[in-house]
Coordinates of C-alpha atoms and ligand atoms in Angstrom, one line a residue:
X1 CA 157.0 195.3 86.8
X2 CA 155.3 194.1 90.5
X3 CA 155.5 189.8 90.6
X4 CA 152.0 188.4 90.9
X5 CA 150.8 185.9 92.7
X6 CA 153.2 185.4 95.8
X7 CA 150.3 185.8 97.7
X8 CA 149.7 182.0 96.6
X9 CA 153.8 181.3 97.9
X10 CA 153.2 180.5 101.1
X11 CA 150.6 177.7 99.9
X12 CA 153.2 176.0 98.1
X13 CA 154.8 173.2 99.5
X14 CA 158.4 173.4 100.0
X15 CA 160.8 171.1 99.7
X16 CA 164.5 171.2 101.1
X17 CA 167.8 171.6 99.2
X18 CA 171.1 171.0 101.5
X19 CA 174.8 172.1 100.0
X20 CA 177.1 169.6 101.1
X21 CA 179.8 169.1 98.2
X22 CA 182.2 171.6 99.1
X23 CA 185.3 170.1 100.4
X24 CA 186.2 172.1 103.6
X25 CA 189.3 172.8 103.2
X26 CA 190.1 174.5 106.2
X27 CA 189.2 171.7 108.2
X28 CA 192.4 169.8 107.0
X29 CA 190.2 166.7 107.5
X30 CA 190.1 163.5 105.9
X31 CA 186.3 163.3 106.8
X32 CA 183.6 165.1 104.7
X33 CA 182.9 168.3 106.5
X34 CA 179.4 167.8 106.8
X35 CA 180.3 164.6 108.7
X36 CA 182.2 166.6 111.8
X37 CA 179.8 166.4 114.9
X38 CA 177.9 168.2 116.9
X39 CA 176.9 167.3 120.2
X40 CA 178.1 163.9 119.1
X41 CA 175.8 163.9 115.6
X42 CA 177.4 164.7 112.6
X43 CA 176.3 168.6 111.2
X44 CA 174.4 167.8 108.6
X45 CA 172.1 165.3 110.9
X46 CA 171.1 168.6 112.7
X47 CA 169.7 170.2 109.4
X48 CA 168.1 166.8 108.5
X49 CA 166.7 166.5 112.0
X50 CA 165.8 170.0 112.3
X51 CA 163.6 170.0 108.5
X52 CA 161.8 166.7 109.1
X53 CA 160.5 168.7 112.3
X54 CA 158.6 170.4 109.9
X55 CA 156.3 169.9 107.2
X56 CA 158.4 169.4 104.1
X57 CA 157.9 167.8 101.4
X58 CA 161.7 166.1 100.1
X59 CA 165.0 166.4 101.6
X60 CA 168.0 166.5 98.8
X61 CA 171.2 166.7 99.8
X62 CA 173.8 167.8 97.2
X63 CA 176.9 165.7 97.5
X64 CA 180.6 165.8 96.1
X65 CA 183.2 165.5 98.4
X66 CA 183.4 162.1 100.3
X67 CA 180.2 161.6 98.6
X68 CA 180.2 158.2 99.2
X69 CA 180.9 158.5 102.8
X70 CA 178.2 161.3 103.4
X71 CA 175.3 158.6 102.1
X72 CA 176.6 155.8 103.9
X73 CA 176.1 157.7 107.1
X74 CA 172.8 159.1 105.8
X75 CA 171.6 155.7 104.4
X76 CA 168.5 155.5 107.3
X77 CA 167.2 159.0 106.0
X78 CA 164.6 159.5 103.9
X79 CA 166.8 162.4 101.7
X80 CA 167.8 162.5 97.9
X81 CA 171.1 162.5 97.3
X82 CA 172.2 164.6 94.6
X83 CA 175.8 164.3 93.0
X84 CA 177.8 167.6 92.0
X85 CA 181.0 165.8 90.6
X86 CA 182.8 169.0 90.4
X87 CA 182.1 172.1 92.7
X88 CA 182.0 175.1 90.7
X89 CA 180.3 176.9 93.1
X90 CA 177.1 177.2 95.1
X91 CA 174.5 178.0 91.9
X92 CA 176.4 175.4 90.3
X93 CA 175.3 173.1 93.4
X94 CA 171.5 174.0 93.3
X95 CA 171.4 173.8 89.4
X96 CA 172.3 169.7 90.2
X97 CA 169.4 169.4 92.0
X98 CA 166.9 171.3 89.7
X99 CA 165.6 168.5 87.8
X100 CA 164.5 166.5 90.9
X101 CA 162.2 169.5 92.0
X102 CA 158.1 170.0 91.0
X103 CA 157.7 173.4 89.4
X104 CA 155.0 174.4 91.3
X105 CA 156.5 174.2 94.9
X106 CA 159.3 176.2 96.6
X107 CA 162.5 175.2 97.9
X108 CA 164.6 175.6 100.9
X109 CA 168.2 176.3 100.2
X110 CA 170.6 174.9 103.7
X111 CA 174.1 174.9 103.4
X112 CA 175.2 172.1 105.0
X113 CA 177.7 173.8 107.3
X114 CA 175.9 175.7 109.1
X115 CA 173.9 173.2 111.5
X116 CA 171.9 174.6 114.3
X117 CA 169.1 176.3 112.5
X118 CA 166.4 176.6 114.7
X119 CA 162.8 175.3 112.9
X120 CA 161.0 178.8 114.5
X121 CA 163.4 180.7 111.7
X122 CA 162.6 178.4 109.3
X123 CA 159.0 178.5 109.8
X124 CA 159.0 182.3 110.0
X125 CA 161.4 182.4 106.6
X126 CA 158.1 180.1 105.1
X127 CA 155.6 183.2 106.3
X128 CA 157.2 185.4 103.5
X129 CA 155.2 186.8 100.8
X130 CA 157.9 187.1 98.2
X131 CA 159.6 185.3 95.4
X132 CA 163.0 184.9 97.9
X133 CA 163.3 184.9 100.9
X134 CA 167.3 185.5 102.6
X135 CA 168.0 184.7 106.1
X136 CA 171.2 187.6 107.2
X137 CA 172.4 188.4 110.2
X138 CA 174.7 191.6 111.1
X139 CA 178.0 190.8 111.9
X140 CA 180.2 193.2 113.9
X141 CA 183.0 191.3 111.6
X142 CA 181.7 190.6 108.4
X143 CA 185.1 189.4 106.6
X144 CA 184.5 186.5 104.2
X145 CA 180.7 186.9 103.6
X146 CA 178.7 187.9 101.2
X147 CA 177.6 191.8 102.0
X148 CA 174.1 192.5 101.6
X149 CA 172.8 195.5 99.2
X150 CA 169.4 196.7 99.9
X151 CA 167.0 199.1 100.1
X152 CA 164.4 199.2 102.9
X153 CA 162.2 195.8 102.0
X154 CA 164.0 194.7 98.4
X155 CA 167.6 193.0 98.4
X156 CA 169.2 194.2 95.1
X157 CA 172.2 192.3 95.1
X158 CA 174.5 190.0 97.2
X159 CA 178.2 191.1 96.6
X160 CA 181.0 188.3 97.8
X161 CA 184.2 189.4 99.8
X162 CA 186.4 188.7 96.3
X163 CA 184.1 191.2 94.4
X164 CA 183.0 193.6 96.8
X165 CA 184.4 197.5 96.7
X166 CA 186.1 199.0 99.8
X167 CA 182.4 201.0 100.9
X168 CA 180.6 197.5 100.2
X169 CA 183.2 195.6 102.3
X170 CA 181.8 198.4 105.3
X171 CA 178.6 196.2 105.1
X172 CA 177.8 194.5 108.2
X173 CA 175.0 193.1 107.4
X174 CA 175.7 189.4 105.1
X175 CA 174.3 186.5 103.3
X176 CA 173.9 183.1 105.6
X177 CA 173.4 181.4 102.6
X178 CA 170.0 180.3 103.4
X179 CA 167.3 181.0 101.3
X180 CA 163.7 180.1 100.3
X181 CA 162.5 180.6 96.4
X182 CA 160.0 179.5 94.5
X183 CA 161.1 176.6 91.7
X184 CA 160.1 178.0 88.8
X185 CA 161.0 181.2 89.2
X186 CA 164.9 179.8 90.6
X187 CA 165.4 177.7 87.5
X188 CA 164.7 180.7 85.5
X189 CA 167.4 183.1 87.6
X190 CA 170.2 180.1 87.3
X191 CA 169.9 179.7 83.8
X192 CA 170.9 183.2 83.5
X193 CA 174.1 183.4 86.3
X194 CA 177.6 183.2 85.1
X195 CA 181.2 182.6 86.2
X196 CA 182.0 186.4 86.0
X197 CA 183.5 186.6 89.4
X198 CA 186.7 186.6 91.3
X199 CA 185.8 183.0 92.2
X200 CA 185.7 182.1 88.5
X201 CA 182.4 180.0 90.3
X202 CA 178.7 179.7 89.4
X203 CA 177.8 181.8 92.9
X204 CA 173.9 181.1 94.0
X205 CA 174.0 184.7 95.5
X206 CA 174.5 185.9 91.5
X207 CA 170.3 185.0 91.6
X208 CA 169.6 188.0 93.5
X209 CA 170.5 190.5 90.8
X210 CA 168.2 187.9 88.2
X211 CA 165.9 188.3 90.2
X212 CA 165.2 192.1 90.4
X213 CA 166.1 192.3 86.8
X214 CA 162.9 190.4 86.6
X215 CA 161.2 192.8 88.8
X216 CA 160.8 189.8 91.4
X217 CA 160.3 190.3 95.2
X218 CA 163.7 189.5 97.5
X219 CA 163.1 190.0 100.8
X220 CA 166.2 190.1 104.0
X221 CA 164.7 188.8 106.9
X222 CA 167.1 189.0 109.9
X223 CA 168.1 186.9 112.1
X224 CA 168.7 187.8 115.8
X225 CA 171.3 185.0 117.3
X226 CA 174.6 185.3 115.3
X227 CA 174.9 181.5 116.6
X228 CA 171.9 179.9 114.7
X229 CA 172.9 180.8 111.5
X230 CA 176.8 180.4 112.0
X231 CA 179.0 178.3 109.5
X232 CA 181.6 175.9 110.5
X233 CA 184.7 176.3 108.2
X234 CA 187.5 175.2 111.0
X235 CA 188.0 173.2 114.0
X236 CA 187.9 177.0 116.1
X237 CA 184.5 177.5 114.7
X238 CA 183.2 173.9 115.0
X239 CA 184.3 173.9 118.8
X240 CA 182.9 177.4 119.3
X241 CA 179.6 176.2 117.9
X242 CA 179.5 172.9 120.4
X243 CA 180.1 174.8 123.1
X244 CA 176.9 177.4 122.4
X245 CA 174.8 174.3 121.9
X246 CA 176.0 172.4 124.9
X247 CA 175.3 175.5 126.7
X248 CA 171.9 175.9 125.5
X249 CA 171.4 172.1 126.7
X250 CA 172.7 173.2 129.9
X251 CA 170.4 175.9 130.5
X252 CA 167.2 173.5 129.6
X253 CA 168.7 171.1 132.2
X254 CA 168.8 174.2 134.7
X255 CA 164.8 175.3 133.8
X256 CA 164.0 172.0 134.5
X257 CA 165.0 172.1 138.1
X258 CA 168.3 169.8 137.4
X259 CA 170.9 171.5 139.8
X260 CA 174.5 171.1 137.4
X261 CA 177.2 172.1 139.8
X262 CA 178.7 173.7 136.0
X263 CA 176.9 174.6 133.0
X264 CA 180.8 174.9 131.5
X265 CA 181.4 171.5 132.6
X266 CA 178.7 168.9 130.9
X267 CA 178.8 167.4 127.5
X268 CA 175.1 165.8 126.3
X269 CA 175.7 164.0 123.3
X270 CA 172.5 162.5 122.9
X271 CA 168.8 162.5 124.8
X272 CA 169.3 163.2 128.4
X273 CA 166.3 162.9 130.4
X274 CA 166.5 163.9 134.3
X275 CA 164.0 163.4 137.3
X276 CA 163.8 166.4 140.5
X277 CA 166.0 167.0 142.9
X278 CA 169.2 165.8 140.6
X279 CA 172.3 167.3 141.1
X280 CA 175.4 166.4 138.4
X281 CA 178.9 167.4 138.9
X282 CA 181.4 169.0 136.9
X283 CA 183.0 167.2 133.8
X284 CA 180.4 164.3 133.2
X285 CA 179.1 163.3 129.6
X286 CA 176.0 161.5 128.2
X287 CA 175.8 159.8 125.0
X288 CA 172.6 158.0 123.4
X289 CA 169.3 157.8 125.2
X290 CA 170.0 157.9 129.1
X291 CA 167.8 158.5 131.7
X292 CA 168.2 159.8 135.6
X293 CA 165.4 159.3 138.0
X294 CA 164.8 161.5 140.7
X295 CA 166.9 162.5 143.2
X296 CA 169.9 161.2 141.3
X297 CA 172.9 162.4 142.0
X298 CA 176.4 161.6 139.6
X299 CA 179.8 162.5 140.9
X300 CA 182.5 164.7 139.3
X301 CA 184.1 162.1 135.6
X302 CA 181.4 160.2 135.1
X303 CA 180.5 159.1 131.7
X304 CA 177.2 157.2 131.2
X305 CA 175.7 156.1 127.7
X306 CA 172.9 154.7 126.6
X307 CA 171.6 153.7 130.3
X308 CA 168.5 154.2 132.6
X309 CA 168.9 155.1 136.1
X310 CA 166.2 154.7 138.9
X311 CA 165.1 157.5 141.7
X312 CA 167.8 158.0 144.5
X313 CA 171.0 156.5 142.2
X314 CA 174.4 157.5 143.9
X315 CA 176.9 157.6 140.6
X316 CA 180.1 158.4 142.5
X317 CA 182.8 159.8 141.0
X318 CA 185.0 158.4 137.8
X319 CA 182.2 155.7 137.1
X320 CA 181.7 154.6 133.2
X321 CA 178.2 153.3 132.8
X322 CA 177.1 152.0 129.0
X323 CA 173.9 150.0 128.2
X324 CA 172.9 149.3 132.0
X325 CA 170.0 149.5 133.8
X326 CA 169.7 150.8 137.8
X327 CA 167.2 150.3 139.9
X328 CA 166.1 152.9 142.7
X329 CA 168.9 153.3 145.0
X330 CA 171.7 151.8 143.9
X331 CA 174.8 153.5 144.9
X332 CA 177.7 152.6 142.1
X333 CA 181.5 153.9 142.3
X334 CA 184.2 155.7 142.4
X335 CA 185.8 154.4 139.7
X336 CA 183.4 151.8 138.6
X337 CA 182.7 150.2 134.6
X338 CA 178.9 149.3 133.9
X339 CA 178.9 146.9 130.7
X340 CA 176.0 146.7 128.5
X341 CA 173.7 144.2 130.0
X342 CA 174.5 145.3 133.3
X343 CA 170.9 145.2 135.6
X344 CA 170.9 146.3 138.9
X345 CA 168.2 145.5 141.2
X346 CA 167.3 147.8 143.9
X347 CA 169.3 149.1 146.1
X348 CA 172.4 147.2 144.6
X349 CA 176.1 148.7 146.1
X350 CA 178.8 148.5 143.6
X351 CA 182.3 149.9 144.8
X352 CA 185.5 150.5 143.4
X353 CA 187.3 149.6 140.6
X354 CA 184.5 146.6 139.5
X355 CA 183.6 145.7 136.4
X356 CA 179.8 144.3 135.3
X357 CA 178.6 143.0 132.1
X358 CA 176.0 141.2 131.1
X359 CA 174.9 140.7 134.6
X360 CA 171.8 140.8 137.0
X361 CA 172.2 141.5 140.7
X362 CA 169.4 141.1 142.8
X363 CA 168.3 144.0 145.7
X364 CA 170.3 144.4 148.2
X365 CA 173.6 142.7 146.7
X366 CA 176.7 143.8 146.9
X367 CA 180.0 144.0 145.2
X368 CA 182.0 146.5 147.2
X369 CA 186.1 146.1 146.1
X370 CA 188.1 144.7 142.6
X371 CA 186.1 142.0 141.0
X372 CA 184.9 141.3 137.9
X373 CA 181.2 140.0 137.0
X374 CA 180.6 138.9 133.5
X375 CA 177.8 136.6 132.2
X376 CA 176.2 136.3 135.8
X377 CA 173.1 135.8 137.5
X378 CA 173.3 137.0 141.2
X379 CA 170.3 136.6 143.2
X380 CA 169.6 139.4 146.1
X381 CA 171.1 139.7 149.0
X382 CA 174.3 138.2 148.2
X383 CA 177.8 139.6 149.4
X384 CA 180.7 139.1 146.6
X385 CA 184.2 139.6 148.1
X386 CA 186.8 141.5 147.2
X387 CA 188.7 140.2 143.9
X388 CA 186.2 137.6 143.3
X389 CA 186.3 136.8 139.5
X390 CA 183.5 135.1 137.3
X391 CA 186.0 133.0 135.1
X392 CA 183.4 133.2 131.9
X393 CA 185.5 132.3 128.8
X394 CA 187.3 129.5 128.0
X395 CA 188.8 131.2 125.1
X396 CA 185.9 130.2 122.7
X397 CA 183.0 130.2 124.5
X398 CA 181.0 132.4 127.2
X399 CA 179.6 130.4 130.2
X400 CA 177.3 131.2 132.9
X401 CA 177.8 131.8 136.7
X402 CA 174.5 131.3 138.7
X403 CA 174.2 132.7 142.3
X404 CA 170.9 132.7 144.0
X405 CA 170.1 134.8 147.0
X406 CA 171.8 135.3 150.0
X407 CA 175.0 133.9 149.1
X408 CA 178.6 134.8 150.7
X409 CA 181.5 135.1 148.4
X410 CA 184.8 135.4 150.6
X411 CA 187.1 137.7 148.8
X412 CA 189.5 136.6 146.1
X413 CA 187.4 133.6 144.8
X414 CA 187.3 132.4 141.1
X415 CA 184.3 130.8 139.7
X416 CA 184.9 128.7 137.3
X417 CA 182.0 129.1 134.6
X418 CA 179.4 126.9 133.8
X419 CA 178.5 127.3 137.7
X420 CA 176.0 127.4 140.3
X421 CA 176.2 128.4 143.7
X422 CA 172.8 127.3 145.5
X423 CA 170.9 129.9 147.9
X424 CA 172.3 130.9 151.4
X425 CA 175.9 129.0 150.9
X426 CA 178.9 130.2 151.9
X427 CA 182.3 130.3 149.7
X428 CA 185.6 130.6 151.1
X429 CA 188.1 133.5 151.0
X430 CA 190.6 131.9 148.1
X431 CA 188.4 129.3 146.6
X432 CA 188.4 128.2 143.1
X433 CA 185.1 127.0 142.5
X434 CA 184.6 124.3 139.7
X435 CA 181.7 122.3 141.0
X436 CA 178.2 123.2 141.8
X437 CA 177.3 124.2 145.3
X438 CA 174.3 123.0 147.0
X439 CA 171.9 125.1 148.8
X440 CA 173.2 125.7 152.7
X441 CA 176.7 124.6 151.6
X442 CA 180.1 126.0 152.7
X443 CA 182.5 125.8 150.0
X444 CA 186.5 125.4 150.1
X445 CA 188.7 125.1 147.0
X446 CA 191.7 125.9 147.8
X447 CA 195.4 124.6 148.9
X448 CA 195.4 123.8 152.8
X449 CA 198.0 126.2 154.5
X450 CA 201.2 124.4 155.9
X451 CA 203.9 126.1 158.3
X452 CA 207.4 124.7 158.8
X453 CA 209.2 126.0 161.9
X454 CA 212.5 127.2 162.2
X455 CA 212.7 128.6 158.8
X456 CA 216.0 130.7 157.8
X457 CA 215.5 132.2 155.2
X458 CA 218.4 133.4 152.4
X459 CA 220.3 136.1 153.6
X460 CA 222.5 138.6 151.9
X461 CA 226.0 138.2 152.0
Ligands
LIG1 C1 178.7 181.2 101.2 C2 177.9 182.4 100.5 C3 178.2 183.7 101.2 C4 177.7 183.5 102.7 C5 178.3 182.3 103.4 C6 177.7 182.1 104.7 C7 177.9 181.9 98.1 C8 178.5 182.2 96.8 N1 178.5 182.5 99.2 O1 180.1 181.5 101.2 O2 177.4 184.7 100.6 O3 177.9 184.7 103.4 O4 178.2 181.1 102.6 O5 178.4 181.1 105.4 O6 176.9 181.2 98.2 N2 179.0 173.8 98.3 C9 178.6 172.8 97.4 N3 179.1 172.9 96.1 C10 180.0 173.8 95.7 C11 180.4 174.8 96.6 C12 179.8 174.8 97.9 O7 177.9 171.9 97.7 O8 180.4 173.8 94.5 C13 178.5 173.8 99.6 C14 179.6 173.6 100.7 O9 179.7 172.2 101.0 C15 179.0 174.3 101.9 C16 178.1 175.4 101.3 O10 177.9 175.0 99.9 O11 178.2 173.5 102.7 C17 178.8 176.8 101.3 O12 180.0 176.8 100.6 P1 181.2 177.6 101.0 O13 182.3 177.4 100.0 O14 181.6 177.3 102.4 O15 180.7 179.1 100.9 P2 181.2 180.4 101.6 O16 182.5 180.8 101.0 O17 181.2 180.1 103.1
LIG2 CA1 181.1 178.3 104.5

């Protein structure tokens, strides 16, 4: 008996069934497996991600485990949760989700530990005139997986590790667990799977051997990169899998002309966008949406998040950037903190061991040594001293320190906030300032220096 009609499969549209209920043991985790991130976003995010790519109809998610959890950090996806309150198994996992499909499409089976699918093998699993479709892979070690039985085009059977014979367990070639099938024709092979296995579990693999009893099509189609279709069960495998994927970030940086002193040595956890002529040195990490200009170049520790960063930046080394903004060459570090709200005009210098938030500097300024700017204004061209403090909180509120342009601040001075320091003025070394300033002003707040002469001082006896 030959299936008719999967010529018309490839019409169908296809929705998308993720396994996330299992409990991952082996991760000895408190957190929902599926929940374990990737490049900074959790697994399962990558399969969601990777499916809305392309054209898909409904996302369901089969959730057990941590359920709760899993939606909460899902809530702004458009997917369909689906509880499995007890996880017999992966058939047992699809048959949850059943009801919630239309008959006439198909459906992509994910499991939700294996993340970094690529959409190409997806789209090239939807090309497949058959009744289902089974991503493998061959595996020099295939311990644990299910082994794959075949003939030349027809899969006759998926045997697991528990129930496999001593020649089947020779098998390198094994199940990923991804699978495409058509609705109908799934719902019929479920119906008919049983617990009959060393797992004592409703196994989804059981549907091969349903469906060649039914004379339906089952085609293998092979995947080349081990990597792609790699599960996650353990913190070895999970680390093994960020480090492929932060190399494959690496080697787009490289194509794109980025000079990285070590592909090894850079974490991207997020959208990293970078200009010509860019060099980045070992052991720096991105998080969020950042952006480098051209020309940039970002010393050795340097962690920058969520932050846009003109042509000709100097990031020097040790500097922790999150939520600012620099403008062309600015020149920021070592051992610098950007706060969000930090704006940097042009050219702006920022030197060691400074801290910004929720401060504009206009081009040209400077801030070379120890201080810290919060809740500031600075104008351009203005020079603030080393250990100069805005004094913004009063312990309830925040207050605001206006400087306008060209405005000396000798070192160790603390502004007192709400203040304003009017353009081209002059502030002593020492001063605590608690009263406007003029424009054109020099400003002295501090205690007048006395000596007494003659001065013994204790001795020791
Ligand atoms: C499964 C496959 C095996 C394949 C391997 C690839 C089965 C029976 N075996 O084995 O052939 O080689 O993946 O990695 O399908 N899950 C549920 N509910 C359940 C059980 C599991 O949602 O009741 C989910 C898990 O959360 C997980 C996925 O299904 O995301 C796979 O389950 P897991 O127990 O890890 O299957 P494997 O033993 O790895
Ligand atoms: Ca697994």
């Amino acid at each position: 008996m030959v299936s008719m009609n999967n010529a018309e499969n490839t019409n169908k549209k296809v929705e998308v069934c993720i396994l996330a209920a299992g409990k991952g043991t082996r991760m000895k985790s408190s957190k929902p497996k599926v929940l374990h991130p990737i490049a900074g976003r959790p697994m399962l995010q990558h399969l969601v991600s990777t499916v809305q790519s392309l054209n898909v109809n409904k996302v369901h998610v089969v959730v057990g485990n941590g359920a709760e959890e899993v939606k909460h950090a899902f809530q702004h996806e458009q997917v369909n949760f689906v509880p499995q309150l007890e996880q017999n198994g992966t058939g047992h996992a699809v048959m949850q989700a059943l009801p919630y499909f239309e008959e006439s499409n198909r459906v992509l089976i994910l499991l939700g530990d294996a993340p970094l699918l690529k959409p190409s093998t997806i789209a090239e699993m939807l090309e497949c005139e058959c009744d289902l479709a089974v991503l493998t892979v061959v595996q020099t070690n295939p311990f644990n997986y299910g082994r794959i039985i075949r003939t030349q085009d027809q899969i006759i059977e998926i045997v697991e590790e528990k129930d496999a014979s001593p020649e089947q367990q020779q098998i390198t070639e094994i199940n990923t667990g991804v699978m495409i099938a058509d609705v109908k024709k799934l719902t019929g092979w479920l119906e008919r799977i049983t617990p009959e296995n060393s797992q004592g579990e409703l196994l989804l693999t059981d549907i091969v051997k349903m469906a060649n009893l039914d004379g339906d099509i089952v085609k293998g189609i092979i995947a080349t990169d081990a990597m792609e279709v790699q599960g996650v069960n353990d913190f070895t495998q999970l680390s093994q899998l960020e480090r492929h994927y932060q190399s494959s970030i690496a080697q787009n940086l490289m194509q794109q002309g980025v000079h990285l002193m070590d592909p090894n040595r850079i974490d991207v956890r997020g959208d990293l966008s970078v200009g010509a002529d860019s060099t980045i040195d070992i052991n720096c990490i991105f998080e969020g949406a950042v952006s480098l200009g051209s020309n940039v170049r970002v010393g050795a520790n340097c962690k920058i998040i969520d932050s846009t960063i003109g042509d000709n930046v100097e990031v020097k080394p040790n500097s922790i950037i999150e939520g600012a903004s620099l403008e062309a060459g600015c020149s920021v570090g070592p051992f610098v903190r950007l706060r969000p709200g930090a704006q940097l005009g042009e050219d702006v210098a920022i030197g060691n061991f400074v801290e910004v938030k929720k401060t504009s500097m206009g081009k040209g300024s400077k801030a070379s040594h120890l201080s810290y700017l919060g809740d500031a204004l600075i104008g351009a061209g203005v020079n603030i001293g080393a250990g100069t403090i805005t004094c913004n909180y009063d312990g309830v509120n925040k207050h605001i320190t206006e400087i306008q342009d060209d405005v000396f601040v000798g070192s160790n001075t603390a502004l007192v906030a709400p203040v304003f320091v009017g353009e081209g003025s002059t502030i002593a070394a020492g001063s605590t300032i608690t009263k406007k300033i003029d424009a054109d002003t020099l400003a002295i707040g501090r205690g007048r220096q006395k000596n007494l002469s003659n001065w013994k001082g204790p001795r020791s006896k």
